[in-house]
Tab-separated table of C-alpha atoms in Angstrom:
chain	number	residue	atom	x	y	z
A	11	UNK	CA	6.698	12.522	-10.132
A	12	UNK	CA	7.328	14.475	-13.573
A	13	UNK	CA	4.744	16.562	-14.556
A	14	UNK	CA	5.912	15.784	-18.408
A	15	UNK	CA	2.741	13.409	-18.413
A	16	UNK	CA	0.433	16.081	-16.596
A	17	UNK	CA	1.629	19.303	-18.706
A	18	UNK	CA	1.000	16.815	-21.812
A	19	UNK	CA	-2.343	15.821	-20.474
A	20	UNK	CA	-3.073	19.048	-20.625
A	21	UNK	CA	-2.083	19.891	-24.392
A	22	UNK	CA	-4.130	17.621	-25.187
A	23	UNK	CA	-6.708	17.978	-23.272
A	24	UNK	CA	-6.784	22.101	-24.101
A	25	UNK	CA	-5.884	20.849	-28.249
A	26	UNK	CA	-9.144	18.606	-28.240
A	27	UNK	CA	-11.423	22.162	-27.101
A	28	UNK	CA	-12.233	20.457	-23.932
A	29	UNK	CA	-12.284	21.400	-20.265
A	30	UNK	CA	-11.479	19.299	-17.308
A	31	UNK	CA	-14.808	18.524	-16.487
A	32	UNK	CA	-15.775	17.629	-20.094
A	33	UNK	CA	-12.620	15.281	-20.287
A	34	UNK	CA	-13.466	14.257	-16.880
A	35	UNK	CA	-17.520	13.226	-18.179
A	36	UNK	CA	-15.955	11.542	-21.354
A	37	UNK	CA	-13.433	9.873	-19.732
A	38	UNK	CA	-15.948	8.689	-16.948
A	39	UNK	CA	-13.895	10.165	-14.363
A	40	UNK	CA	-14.296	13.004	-11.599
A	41	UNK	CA	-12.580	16.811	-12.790
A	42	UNK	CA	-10.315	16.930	-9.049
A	43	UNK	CA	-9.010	12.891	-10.777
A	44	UNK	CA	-7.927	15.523	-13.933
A	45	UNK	CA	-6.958	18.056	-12.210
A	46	UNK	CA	-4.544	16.507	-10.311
A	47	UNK	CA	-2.852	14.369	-12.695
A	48	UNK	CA	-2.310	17.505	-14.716
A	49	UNK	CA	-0.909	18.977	-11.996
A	50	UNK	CA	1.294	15.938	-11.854
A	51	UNK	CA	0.308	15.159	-8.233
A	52	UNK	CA	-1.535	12.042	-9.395
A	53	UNK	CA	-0.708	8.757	-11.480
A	54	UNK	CA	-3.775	7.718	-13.294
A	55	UNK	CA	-4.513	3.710	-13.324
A	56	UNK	CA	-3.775	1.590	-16.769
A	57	UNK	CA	-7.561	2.066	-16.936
A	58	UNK	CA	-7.803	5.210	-16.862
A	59	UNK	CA	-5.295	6.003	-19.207
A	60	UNK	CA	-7.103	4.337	-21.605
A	61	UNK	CA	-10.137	5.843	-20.956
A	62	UNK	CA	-7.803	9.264	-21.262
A	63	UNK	CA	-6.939	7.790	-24.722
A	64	UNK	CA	-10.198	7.220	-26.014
A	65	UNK	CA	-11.907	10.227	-24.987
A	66	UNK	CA	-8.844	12.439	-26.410
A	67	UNK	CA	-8.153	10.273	-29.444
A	68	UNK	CA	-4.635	9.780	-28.608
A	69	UNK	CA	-3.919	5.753	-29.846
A	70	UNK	CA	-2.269	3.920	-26.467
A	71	UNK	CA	0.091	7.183	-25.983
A	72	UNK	CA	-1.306	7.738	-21.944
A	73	UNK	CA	-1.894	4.115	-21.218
A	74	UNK	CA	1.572	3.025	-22.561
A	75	UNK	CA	3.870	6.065	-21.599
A	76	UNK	CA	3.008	5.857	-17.246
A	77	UNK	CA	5.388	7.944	-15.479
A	78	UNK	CA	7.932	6.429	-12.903
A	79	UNK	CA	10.659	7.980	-10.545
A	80	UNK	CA	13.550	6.895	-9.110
A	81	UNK	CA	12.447	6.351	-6.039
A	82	UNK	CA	14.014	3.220	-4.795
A	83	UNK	CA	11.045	0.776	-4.762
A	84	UNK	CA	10.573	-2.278	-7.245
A	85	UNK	CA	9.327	-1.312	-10.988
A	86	UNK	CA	5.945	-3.310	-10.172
A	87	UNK	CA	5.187	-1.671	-7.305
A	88	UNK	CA	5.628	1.531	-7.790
A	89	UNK	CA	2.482	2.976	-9.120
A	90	UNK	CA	0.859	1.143	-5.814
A	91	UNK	CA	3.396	3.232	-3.783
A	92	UNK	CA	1.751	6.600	-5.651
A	93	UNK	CA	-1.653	5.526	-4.647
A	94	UNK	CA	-0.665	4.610	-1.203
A	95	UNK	CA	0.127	8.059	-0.802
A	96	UNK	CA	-3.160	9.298	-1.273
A	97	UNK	CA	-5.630	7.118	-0.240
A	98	UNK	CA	-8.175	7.814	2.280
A	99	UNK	CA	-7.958	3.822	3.538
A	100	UNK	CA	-5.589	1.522	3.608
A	101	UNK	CA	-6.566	-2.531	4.739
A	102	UNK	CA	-3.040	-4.628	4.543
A	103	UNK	CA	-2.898	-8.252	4.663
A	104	UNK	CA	0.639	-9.375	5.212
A	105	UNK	CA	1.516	-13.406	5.326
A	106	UNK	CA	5.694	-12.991	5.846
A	107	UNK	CA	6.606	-9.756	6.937
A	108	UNK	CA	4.631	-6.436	8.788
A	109	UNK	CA	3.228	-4.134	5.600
A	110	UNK	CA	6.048	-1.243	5.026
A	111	UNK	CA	4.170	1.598	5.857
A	112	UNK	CA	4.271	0.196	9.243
A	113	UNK	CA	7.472	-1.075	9.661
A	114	UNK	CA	10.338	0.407	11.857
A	115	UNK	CA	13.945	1.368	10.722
A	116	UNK	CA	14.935	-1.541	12.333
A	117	UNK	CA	12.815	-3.888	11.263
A	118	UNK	CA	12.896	-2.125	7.111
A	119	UNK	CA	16.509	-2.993	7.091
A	120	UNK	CA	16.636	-6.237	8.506
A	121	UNK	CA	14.052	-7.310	6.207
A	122	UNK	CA	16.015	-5.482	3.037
A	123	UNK	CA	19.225	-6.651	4.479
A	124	UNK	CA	18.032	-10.244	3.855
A	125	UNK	CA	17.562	-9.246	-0.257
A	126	UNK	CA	19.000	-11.590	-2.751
A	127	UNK	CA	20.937	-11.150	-4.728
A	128	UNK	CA	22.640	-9.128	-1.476
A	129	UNK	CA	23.129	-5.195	-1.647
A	130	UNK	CA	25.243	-3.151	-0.574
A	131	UNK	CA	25.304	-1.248	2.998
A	132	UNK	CA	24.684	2.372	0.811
A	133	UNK	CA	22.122	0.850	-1.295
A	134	UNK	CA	19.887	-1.014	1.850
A	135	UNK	CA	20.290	2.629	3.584
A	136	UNK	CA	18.604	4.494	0.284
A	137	UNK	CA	15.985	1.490	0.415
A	138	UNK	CA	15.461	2.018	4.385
A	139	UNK	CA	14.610	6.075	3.236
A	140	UNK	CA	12.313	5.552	1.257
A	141	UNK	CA	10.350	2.813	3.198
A	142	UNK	CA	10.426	5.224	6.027
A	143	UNK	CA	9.073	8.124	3.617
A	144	UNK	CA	5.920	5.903	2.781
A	145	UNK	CA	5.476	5.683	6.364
A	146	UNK	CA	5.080	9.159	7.065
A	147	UNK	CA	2.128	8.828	5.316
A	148	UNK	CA	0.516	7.736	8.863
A	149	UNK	CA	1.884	11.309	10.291
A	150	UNK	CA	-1.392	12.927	8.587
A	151	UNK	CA	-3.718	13.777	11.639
A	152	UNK	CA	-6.940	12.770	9.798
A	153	UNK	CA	-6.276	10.284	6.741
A	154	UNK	CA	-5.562	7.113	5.933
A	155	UNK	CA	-7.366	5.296	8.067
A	156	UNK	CA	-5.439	1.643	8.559
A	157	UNK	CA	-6.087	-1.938	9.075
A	158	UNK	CA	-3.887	-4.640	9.572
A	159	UNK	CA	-4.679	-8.576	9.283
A	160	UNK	CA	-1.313	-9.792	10.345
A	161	UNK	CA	-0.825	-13.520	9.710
A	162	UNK	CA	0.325	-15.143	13.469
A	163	UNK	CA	2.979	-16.418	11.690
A	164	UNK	CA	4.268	-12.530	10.599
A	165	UNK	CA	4.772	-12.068	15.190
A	166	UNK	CA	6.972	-15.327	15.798
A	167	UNK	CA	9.110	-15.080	12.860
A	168	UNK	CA	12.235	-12.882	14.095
A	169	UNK	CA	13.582	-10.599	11.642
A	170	UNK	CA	16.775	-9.252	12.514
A	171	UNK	CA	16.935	-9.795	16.234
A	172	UNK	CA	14.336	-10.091	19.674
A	173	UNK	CA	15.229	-6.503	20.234
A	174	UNK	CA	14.298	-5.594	17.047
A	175	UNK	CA	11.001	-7.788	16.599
A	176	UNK	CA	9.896	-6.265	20.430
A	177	UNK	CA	10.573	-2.687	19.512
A	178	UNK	CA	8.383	-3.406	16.039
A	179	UNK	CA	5.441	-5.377	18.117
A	180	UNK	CA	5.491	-2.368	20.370
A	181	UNK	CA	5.340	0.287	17.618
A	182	UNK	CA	2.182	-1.954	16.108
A	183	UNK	CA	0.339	-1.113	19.447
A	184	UNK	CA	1.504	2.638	19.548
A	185	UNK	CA	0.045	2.803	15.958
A	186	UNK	CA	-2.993	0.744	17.169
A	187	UNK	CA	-3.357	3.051	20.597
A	188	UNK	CA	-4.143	5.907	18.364
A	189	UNK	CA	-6.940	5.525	16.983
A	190	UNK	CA	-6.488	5.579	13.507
A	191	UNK	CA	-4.991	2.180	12.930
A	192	UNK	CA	-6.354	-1.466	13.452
A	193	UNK	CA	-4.040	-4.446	14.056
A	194	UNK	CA	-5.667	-7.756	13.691
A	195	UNK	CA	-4.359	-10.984	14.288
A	196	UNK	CA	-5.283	-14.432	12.273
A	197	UNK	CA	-4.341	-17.061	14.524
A	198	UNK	CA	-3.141	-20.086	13.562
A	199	UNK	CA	-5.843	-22.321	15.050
A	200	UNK	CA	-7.637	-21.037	12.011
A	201	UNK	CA	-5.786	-23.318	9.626
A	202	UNK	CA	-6.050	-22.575	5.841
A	203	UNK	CA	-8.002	-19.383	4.342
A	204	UNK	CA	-7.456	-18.080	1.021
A	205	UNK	CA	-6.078	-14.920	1.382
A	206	UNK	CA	-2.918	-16.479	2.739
A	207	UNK	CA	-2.016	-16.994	-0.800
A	208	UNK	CA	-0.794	-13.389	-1.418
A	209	UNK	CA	0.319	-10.420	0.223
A	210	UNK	CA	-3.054	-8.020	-0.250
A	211	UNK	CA	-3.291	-4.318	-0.144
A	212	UNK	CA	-6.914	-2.215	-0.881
A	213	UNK	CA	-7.043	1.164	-0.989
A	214	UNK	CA	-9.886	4.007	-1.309
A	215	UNK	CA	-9.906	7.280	-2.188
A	216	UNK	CA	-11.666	10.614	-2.131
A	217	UNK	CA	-12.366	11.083	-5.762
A	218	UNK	CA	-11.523	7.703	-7.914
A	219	UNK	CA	-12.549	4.163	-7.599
A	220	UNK	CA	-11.204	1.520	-5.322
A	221	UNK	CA	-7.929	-0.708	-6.231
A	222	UNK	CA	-6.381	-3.810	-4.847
A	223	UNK	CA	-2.532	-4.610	-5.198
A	224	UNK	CA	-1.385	-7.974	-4.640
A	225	UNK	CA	2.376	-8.969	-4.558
A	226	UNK	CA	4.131	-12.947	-4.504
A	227	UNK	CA	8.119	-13.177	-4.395
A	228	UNK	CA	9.378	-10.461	-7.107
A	229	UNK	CA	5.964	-9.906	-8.493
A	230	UNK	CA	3.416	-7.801	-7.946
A	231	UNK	CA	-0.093	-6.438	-9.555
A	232	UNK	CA	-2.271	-3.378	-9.566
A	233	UNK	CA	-6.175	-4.233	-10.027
A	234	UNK	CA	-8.170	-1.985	-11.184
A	235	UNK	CA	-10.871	-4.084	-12.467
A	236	UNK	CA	-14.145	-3.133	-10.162
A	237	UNK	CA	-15.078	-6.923	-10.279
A	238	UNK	CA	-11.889	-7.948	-9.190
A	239	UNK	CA	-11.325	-5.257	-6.659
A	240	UNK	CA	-14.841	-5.944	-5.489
A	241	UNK	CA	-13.724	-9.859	-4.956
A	242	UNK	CA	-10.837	-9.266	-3.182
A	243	UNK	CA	-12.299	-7.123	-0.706
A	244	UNK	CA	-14.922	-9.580	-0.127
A	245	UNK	CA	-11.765	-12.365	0.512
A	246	UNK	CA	-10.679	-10.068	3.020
A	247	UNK	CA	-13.381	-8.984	4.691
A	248	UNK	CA	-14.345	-13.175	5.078
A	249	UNK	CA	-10.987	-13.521	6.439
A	250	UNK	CA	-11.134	-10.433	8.984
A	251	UNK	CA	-14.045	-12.282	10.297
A	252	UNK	CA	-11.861	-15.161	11.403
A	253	UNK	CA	-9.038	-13.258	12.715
A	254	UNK	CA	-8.815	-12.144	16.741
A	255	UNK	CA	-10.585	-9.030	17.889
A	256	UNK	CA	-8.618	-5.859	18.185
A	257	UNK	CA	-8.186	-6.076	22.042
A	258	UNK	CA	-7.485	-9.584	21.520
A	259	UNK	CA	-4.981	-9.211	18.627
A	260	UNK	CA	-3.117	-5.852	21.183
A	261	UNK	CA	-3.431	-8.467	24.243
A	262	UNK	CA	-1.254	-10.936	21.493
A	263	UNK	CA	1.219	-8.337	20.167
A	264	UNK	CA	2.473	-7.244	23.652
A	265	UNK	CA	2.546	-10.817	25.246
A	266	UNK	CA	4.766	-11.541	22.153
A	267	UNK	CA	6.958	-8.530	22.924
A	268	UNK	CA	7.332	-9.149	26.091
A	269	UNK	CA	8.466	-12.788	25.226
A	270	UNK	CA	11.349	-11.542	22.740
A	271	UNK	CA	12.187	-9.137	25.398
A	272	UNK	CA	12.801	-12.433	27.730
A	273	UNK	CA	15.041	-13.864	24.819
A	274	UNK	CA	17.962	-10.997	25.690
């Protein structure tokens, strides 16, 4: 991102008489959380912008000024594509379609090929990029760790074509085979839950609280709220104990495979 926010952080910041870690105490937030936004490696929350604002006396200027890019992603999801980057763990819930970061090319255009209203071959290709850029997030040998609760649904509805729903249901298991990842399944003999309500992503992190997105058909929300955070985590956590063991859920995701496979 721009580091206009950061290096203006940082006037601030240096104009009050302060240093990071007294901003950081008076902002009730950890020094590295200061250091790095000044360094414009991190996007603060709308919450802690405000607490930013307080602490430096600067009206709604941080809280109502968030930096963007151009990064080809929707305008409501983008700060959750910042955090997603640097979060030590990742838990996906995902209703419709598999959660981008572990999509294939294949499957990434398919589903943006399918946007309304349409776009244009140039325009799905820039989207493809950057979906595949979040991705490589999972190249890091030691963080995020990832789970999965995949809807049954998400495996039998074919997105661009069998060969491209096997070669995604096979990349889910390569993912899963490594260690770092966890697919889970919620099969439909469950019936109802709640969380099928919304597409879910939580995230932790190293040095800042926990958030929650949450994202419906061209909407989506960052939560920041502890409470709120705290009761969506518990929604998931009630619905990963429902949902198909990890063998189990692997066992599922290659039969399937192997079904669309049959389909050719």
């Amino acid at each position: 991102m721009s580091n206009c926010y950061g290096d203006w952080l940082k006037e601030q910041r240096l104009a009050a008489g302060m240093t990071q870690q007294e901003l950081a105490d008076a902002a009730v937030m950890t020094r590295s959380h200061i250091a790095h936004i000044e360094a414009g490696r991190r996007i603060p929350s709308k919450e802690d912008a405000r607490r930013l604002d307080r602490a430096l006396g600067t009206g709604n200027v941080l809280s109502s000024s968030l930096p963007g890019d151009d990064s080809a992603v929707a305008n409501y999801f983008e700060a959750a594509r910042l955090l997603e980057q640097q979060a030590t763990m990742i838990r996906e819930f995902a209703y419709s379609f598999i959660p981008g970061i572990l999509q294939t090319e294949s499957y990434a255009r398919a589903v943006l090929s399918a946007a309304f209203p349409p776009v244009s071959e140039a325009e799905c290709d820039r989207l493809v990029v950057t979906r595949l850029e979040r991705a490589k997030v999972l190249d890091n040998p030691v963080s995020p760790v990832v789970w999965a609760l995949l809807d049954e649904g998400v495996l039998h509805r074919t997105v661009g074509s069998p060969d491209v729903m096997s070669e995604q249901l096979k990349h889910l298991v390569h993912l899963a085979e490594r260690g770092r990842t966890r697919i889970h399944v919620m099969p439909y003999s469950v019936g109802a839950y709640q969380l099928v309500q919304s597409m879910l992503t939580l995230m932790w992190f190293e040095d800042q609280p926990p958030v929650a997105y949450t994202e419906g058909l061209h909407m989506g929300k960052l939560h920041d709220s502890p409470a709120m955070v705290t009761r969506l985590q518990g929604i998931y956590d009630l619905a990963m104990s429902d949902a198909l063991p990890l063998r189990q859920s692997l066992t599922l995701l290659r039969a399937t495979a192997k079904d669309y496979e049959s389909h050719d």
